[in-house]
Coordinates of C-alpha atoms in Angstrom, one line a residue:
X545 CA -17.8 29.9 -65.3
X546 CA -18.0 34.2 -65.2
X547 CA -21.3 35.5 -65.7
X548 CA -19.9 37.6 -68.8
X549 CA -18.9 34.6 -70.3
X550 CA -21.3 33.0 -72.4
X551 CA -22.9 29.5 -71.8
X552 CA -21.6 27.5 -73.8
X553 CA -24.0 24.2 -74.6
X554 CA -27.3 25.3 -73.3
X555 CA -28.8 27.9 -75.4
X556 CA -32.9 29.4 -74.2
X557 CA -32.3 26.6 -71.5
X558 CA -32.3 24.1 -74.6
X559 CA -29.6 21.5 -74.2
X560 CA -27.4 21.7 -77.2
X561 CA -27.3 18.9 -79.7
X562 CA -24.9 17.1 -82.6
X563 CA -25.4 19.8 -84.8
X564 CA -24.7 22.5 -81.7
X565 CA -20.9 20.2 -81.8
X566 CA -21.1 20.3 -85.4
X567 CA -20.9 24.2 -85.2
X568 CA -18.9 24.5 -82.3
X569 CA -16.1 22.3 -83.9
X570 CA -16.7 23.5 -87.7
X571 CA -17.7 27.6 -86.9
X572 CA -17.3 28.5 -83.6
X573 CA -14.4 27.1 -82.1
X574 CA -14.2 27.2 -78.7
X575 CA -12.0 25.8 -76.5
X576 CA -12.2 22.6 -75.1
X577 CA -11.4 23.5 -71.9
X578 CA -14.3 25.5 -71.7
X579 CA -16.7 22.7 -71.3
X580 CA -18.1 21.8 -68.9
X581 CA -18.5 17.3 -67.8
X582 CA -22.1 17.7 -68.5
X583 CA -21.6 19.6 -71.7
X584 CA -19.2 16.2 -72.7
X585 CA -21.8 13.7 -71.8
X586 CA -23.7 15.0 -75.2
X587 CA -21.1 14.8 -77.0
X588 CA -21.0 11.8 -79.5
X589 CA -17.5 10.7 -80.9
X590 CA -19.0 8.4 -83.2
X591 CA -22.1 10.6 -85.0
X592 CA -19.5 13.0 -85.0
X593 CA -17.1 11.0 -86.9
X594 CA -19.9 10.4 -88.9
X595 CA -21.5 13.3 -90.0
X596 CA -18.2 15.1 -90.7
X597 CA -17.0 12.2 -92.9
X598 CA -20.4 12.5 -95.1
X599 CA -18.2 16.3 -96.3
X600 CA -15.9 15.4 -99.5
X601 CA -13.3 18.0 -97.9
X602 CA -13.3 16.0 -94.9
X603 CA -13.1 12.5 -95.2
X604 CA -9.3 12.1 -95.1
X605 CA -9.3 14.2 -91.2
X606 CA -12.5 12.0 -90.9
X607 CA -10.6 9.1 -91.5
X608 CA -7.3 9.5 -89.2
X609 CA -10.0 11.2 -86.5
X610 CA -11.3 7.6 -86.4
X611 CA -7.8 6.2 -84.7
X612 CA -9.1 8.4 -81.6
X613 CA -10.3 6.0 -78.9
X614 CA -14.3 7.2 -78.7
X615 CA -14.2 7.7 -75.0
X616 CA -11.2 10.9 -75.7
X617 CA -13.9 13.7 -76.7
X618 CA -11.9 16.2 -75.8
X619 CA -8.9 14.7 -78.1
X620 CA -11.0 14.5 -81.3
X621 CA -13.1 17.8 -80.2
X622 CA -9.5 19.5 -80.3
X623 CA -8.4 17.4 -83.2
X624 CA -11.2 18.7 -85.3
X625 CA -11.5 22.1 -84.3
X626 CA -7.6 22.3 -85.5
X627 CA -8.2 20.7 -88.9
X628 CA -10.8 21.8 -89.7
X629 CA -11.1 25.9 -91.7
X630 CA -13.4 28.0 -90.0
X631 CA -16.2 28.5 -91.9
X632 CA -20.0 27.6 -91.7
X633 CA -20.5 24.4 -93.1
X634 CA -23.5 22.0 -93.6
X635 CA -22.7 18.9 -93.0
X636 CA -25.5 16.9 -94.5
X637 CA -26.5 12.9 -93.5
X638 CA -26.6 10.9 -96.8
X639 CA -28.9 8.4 -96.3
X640 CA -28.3 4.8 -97.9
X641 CA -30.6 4.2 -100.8
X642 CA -30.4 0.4 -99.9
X643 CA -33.8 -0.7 -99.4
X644 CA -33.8 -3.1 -96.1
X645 CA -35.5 -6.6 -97.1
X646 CA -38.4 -7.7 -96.1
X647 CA -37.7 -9.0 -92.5
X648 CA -41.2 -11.6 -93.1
X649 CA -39.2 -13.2 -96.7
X650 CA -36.6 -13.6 -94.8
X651 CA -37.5 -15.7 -91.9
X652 CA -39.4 -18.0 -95.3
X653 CA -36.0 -18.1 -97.0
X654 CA -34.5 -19.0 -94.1
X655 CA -36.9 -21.7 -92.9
X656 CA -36.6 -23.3 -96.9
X657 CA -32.5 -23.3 -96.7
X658 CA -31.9 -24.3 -93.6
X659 CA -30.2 -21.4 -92.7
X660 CA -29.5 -18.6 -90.7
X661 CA -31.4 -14.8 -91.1
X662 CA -27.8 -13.2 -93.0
X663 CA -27.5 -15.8 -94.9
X664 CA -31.3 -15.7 -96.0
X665 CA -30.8 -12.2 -96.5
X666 CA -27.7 -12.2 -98.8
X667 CA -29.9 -15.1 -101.0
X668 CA -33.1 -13.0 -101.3
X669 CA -30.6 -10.3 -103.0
X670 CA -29.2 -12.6 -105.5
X671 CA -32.7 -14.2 -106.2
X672 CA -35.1 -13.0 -108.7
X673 CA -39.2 -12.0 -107.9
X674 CA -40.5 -15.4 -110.0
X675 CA -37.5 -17.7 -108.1
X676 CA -38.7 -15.8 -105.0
X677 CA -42.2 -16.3 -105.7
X678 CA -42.1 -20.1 -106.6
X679 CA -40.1 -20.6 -103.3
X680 CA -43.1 -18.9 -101.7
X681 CA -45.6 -21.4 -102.9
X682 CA -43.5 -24.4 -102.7
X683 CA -43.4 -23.7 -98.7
X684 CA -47.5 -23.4 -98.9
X685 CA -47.8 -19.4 -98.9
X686 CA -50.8 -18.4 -100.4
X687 CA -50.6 -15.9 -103.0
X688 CA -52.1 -12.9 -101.4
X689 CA -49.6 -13.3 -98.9
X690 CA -46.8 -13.3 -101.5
X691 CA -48.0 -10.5 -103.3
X692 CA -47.4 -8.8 -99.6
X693 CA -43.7 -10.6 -99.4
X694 CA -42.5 -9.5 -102.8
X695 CA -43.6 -5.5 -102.6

């Protein structure tokens, strides 16, 4: 690479990150071609694909971006970079407001059907706290200990 030419992916001898390829594909816009191997191995197809399908304007190039094998970066780098407008853009992570079960219920509910951990965990959603909580005592939990379980 000239010396004139700026380096590209490191920046105050920082190794650039997502959001460095977020602004590179969205703002910008340099060539793919002017990366170099190293610069590639950061790159990730899949948190890519991600974080540009969490934009409303996006999700449909988002979605046919996805047919692109994950080991092609340089494909979807250049697919996006095309599709997408210049312009800054944030592209913020929505977080799910799913709350994960308790991973200690679960292994009870489990042990009281007679089933696997998924299946446990797709019961403990359709049961209710006092169906729950008798479960709980039928298996010989104590009560301060299902007070812990059913937070």
């Amino acid at each position: 690479m000239p010396e004139n030419k700026k380096q590209l992916m490191v920046t105050n001898g920082r190794t650039k990150n997502i959001f460095d390829w977020l602004t590179e594909i969205t703002w910008i816009k340099t060539p793919s071609t002017e990366f170099t191997e190293s610069d590639w191995e950061i790159f990730n197809s899949w948190l890519i694909n991600k974080f540009i399908s969490m934009n409303m304007n996006y999700v449909e190039v988002a979605n046919h971006a996805q047919t692109i094998p994950y080991d092609q970066k340089q494909q979807l780098y250049d697919f996006y970079r095309e599709f997408i407008p210049k312009s800054k853009v944030f592209l913020k992570y929505i977080k799910s407001s799913k709350k994960s079960p308790n991973q200690e219920l679960i292994k009870h509910l489990a042990l009281y059907f007679g089933c696997g951990l998924r299946e446990a965990e797709s019961h403990s959603v359709l049961l209710e706290k006092p169906v729950l909580k008798q479960i709980l005592e039928e298996t010989g939990i104590e009560d301060k200990e299902i007070k812990k379980l059913l937070k």
